[in-house]
Coordinates of C-alpha atoms in Angstrom, one line a residue:
X1 CA 19.6 -5.0 3.2
X2 CA 19.9 -8.8 2.7
X3 CA 20.2 -9.6 -0.9
X4 CA 16.7 -10.7 -2.1
X5 CA 18.3 -14.0 -3.3
X6 CA 19.5 -14.8 0.3
X7 CA 16.1 -14.8 1.9
X8 CA 13.1 -16.3 0.2
X9 CA 10.8 -13.2 0.4
X10 CA 8.9 -14.2 -2.6
X11 CA 7.9 -17.5 -1.0
X12 CA 6.8 -15.6 2.1
X13 CA 4.8 -13.3 -0.1
X14 CA 3.1 -16.1 -2.0
X15 CA 2.5 -18.4 1.0
X16 CA 1.6 -15.9 3.8
X17 CA 0.4 -12.9 1.7
X18 CA 3.1 -10.6 3.0
X19 CA 6.8 -10.2 3.8
X20 CA 9.0 -7.6 5.5
X21 CA 12.4 -6.4 4.1
X22 CA 14.5 -4.1 6.3
X23 CA 16.9 -1.3 5.4
X24 CA 15.8 -0.6 1.8
X25 CA 16.3 3.1 2.4
X26 CA 18.9 4.8 4.3
X27 CA 18.3 7.4 7.1
X28 CA 19.5 10.1 4.8
X29 CA 17.1 9.0 2.0
X30 CA 14.2 8.9 4.4
X31 CA 15.0 12.4 5.6
X32 CA 15.0 13.8 2.1
X33 CA 11.7 12.0 1.4
X34 CA 10.0 13.4 4.6
X35 CA 11.3 16.8 4.1
X36 CA 10.0 16.9 0.5
X37 CA 6.6 15.7 1.5
X38 CA 6.6 18.3 4.4
X39 CA 7.3 21.1 1.9
X40 CA 4.1 20.2 0.0
X41 CA 1.9 19.7 3.0
X42 CA 0.2 23.1 2.7
X43 CA -1.2 22.3 -0.7
X44 CA -5.0 22.7 -1.1
X45 CA -5.2 20.2 -4.0
X46 CA -8.2 17.9 -3.8
X47 CA -6.0 14.9 -3.5
X48 CA -4.7 16.1 -0.1
X49 CA -6.8 15.0 2.9
X50 CA -6.0 16.5 6.3
X51 CA -7.7 15.9 9.7
X52 CA -6.5 15.5 13.3
X53 CA -6.3 11.7 12.8
X54 CA -4.8 11.5 9.3
X55 CA -2.9 13.4 6.6
X56 CA -3.1 11.6 3.2
X57 CA -2.1 12.3 -0.3
X58 CA -3.8 10.3 -3.1
X59 CA -2.1 10.0 -6.5
X60 CA 1.1 10.5 -4.5
X61 CA 3.5 10.1 -7.5
X62 CA 1.6 12.5 -9.6
X63 CA 1.5 15.0 -6.8
X64 CA 5.2 14.8 -5.9
X65 CA 6.9 13.4 -9.0
X66 CA 10.3 14.6 -7.9
X67 CA 10.4 11.8 -5.4
X68 CA 10.1 9.0 -7.9
X69 CA 13.9 8.6 -8.6
X70 CA 14.7 8.5 -4.9
X71 CA 11.8 6.0 -4.1
X72 CA 12.8 3.7 -6.8
X73 CA 16.4 3.4 -5.8
X74 CA 18.5 0.4 -6.7
X75 CA 17.6 -1.6 -3.6
X76 CA 13.9 -1.2 -4.2
X77 CA 14.2 -2.0 -8.0
X78 CA 16.1 -5.2 -6.9
X79 CA 13.2 -6.1 -4.7
X80 CA 10.6 -5.5 -7.5
X81 CA 12.6 -7.5 -10.1
X82 CA 13.0 -10.5 -7.7
X83 CA 9.5 -10.5 -6.3
X84 CA 7.3 -9.1 -9.0
X85 CA 9.3 -9.6 -12.2
X86 CA 10.5 -7.2 -14.9
X87 CA 7.1 -6.1 -16.3
X88 CA 5.3 -4.7 -13.3
X89 CA 4.2 -1.0 -13.1
X90 CA 2.7 1.3 -10.6
X91 CA -1.1 1.4 -10.6
X92 CA -1.8 3.4 -7.4
X93 CA 0.1 5.5 -4.9
X94 CA -1.0 7.0 -1.6
X95 CA 0.9 8.6 1.3
X96 CA -0.5 8.2 4.9
X97 CA 0.5 10.1 8.0
X98 CA -1.0 8.8 11.2
X99 CA -0.2 11.5 13.7
X100 CA 1.1 11.0 17.2
X101 CA -2.3 11.2 19.0
X102 CA -4.4 9.6 16.3
X103 CA -7.6 7.8 17.3
X104 CA -7.8 6.3 13.8
X105 CA -8.7 2.7 13.9
X106 CA -9.1 0.4 10.9
X107 CA -10.9 -2.9 11.3
X108 CA -10.1 -6.0 9.4
X109 CA -10.7 -5.7 5.7
X110 CA -9.4 -6.6 2.2
X111 CA -8.3 -4.0 -0.4
X112 CA -10.9 -4.6 -3.1
X113 CA -10.8 -1.7 -5.4
X114 CA -8.6 -0.3 -8.1
X115 CA -8.3 3.3 -9.5
X116 CA -9.2 3.7 -13.2
X117 CA -9.6 6.5 -15.7
X118 CA -13.4 6.3 -16.2
X119 CA -16.7 4.5 -15.4
X120 CA -17.8 1.8 -17.9
X121 CA -20.4 -0.9 -18.0
X122 CA -18.1 -3.9 -17.9
X123 CA -19.1 -7.4 -16.7
X124 CA -17.6 -8.3 -13.4
X125 CA -16.6 -4.7 -12.6
X126 CA -18.8 -3.6 -9.7
X127 CA -19.3 -1.2 -6.8
X128 CA -18.2 1.9 -8.7
X129 CA -17.4 5.0 -6.7
X130 CA -15.9 8.4 -7.3
X131 CA -13.9 10.2 -4.7
X132 CA -11.8 13.4 -5.2
X133 CA -12.3 13.1 -9.0
X134 CA -11.0 9.5 -8.9
X135 CA -12.9 6.5 -10.2
X136 CA -12.6 3.3 -8.2
X137 CA -14.1 -0.1 -8.9
X138 CA -14.0 -3.7 -7.7
X139 CA -12.6 -5.7 -10.5
X140 CA -12.6 -9.5 -11.0
X141 CA -10.7 -11.6 -8.5
X142 CA -7.9 -12.3 -10.9
X143 CA -7.0 -8.6 -11.2
X144 CA -6.8 -8.2 -7.4
X145 CA -4.7 -11.4 -7.1
X146 CA -2.2 -10.0 -9.5
X147 CA -1.6 -6.9 -7.5
X148 CA 1.2 -6.5 -4.9
X149 CA 1.5 -3.5 -2.5
X150 CA 4.7 -2.1 -1.2
X151 CA 4.5 0.0 1.9
X152 CA 7.6 2.2 2.5
X153 CA 8.0 3.0 6.2
X154 CA 9.2 6.4 7.1
X155 CA 9.1 5.8 10.8
X156 CA 9.6 2.8 13.2
X157 CA 6.2 1.1 13.2
X158 CA 5.0 -1.4 15.8
X159 CA 1.8 -2.4 17.6
X160 CA 1.8 0.8 19.6
X161 CA 1.6 3.3 16.6
X162 CA -0.6 1.5 14.3
X163 CA 1.5 -1.2 12.5
X164 CA -0.6 -3.5 10.3
X165 CA -2.1 -6.6 11.9
X166 CA -2.6 -9.4 9.4
X167 CA -4.1 -12.9 9.1
X168 CA -1.5 -14.9 7.3
X169 CA -2.6 -16.9 4.3
X170 CA -6.0 -15.2 4.3
X171 CA -5.3 -13.9 0.8
X172 CA -5.7 -17.4 -0.6
X173 CA -9.5 -17.5 0.1
X174 CA -10.5 -14.9 -2.6
X175 CA -13.0 -12.1 -1.7
X176 CA -14.6 -12.9 1.7
X177 CA -17.1 -11.0 3.7
X178 CA -15.3 -9.7 6.8
X179 CA -18.4 -10.2 9.0
X180 CA -18.2 -14.0 8.2
X181 CA -14.9 -14.3 9.9
X182 CA -14.2 -14.8 13.7
X183 CA -11.0 -12.8 13.7
X184 CA -10.5 -13.3 17.5
X185 CA -9.8 -17.0 16.8
X186 CA -7.5 -16.3 13.9
X187 CA -3.6 -16.4 13.9
X188 CA -3.1 -12.7 14.0
X189 CA 0.4 -11.2 13.5
X190 CA 1.6 -7.7 13.9
X191 CA 3.9 -6.4 11.1
X192 CA 6.5 -4.3 12.8
X193 CA 8.8 -2.5 10.3
X194 CA 11.8 -0.3 11.1
X195 CA 12.2 3.1 9.5
X196 CA 13.6 2.6 6.0
X197 CA 12.1 -0.9 5.7
X198 CA 9.2 -2.0 3.5
X199 CA 6.3 -4.4 3.8
X200 CA 5.0 -6.1 0.8
X201 CA 1.5 -7.6 0.8
X202 CA -1.3 -8.9 -1.3
X203 CA -4.5 -6.8 -1.3
X204 CA -6.7 -9.9 -0.5
X205 CA -4.8 -10.4 2.7
X206 CA -7.0 -9.4 5.7
X207 CA -5.4 -6.5 7.5
X208 CA -6.2 -3.9 10.2
X209 CA -4.6 -1.3 12.4
X210 CA -5.1 0.0 15.9
X211 CA -5.1 3.5 17.4
X212 CA -1.8 5.1 18.2
X213 CA -1.0 4.7 21.9
X214 CA 2.7 5.8 22.2
X215 CA 2.6 9.4 20.8
X216 CA 4.7 8.3 17.8
X217 CA 3.6 9.1 14.3
X218 CA 3.3 6.4 11.5
X219 CA 4.1 7.6 8.0
X220 CA 3.9 5.2 5.1
X221 CA 4.1 5.4 1.3
X222 CA 1.7 2.8 -0.2
X223 CA 2.4 1.9 -3.8
X224 CA 0.4 -0.8 -5.8
X225 CA 1.9 -2.7 -8.6
X226 CA 0.4 -5.0 -11.4
X227 CA 1.4 -6.1 -14.9
X228 CA -2.1 -6.6 -16.3
X229 CA -3.7 -4.5 -19.1
X230 CA -7.3 -3.7 -18.2
X231 CA -10.1 -4.5 -20.7
X232 CA -11.7 -2.4 -23.4
X233 CA -11.3 1.4 -22.9
X234 CA -10.5 1.1 -19.2
X235 CA -7.0 1.9 -18.0
X236 CA -5.2 2.4 -14.6
X237 CA -5.5 6.0 -13.6
X238 CA -2.0 6.1 -12.2
X239 CA -0.1 3.8 -14.5
X240 CA 3.6 4.6 -14.1
X241 CA 6.8 2.8 -15.0
X242 CA 9.4 2.2 -12.3
X243 CA 12.3 3.3 -14.5

């Protein structure tokens, strides 16, 4: 991995809303991660979702805590310190497995919700939902702008197996209705990432993914970070230090 100081990944993240860093994890580390996840795949816990188009694990670090030390290796910690500072913590974690013949297509959207411990009547916190015993809510824009998402790629990912497509700089416009944008005339980029690499993005960046067309799976661990304390009696449901 290039030293974070050698390439201005932080500027890319701030200016374009995303950046890609290769070789954060070795092939051996990825093998251990995938084998550990596979060993848990038969779980019937409510946080596990299985279909022909998707296998997902919500609250991933809670469900498979033994992977925390391996995921937060020295290379990833260096990235976190350089790009996010020393005071960021985990606020959400999800594992996605897009199978080889998946027809799962995701249209352009922003990630507008956070996971919290309870539902409260708080000004500017809207669109409350509960799914799999997990409360989600759309917080004020300032909270969303503070979040950064790291996507750890367990497979080579490109435009043929559902790599994210993004609209660079779209995170700078705040919360925007997707149906108000003509995406066909936008400067779209495909974020190909090699196995063991990571993509870092801002949740307000418009992103999408296509169906798989090359019979190759796409497995990603999605971890969100923030350094903000939520108001009143509200707290992040998955708050977790990186140490």
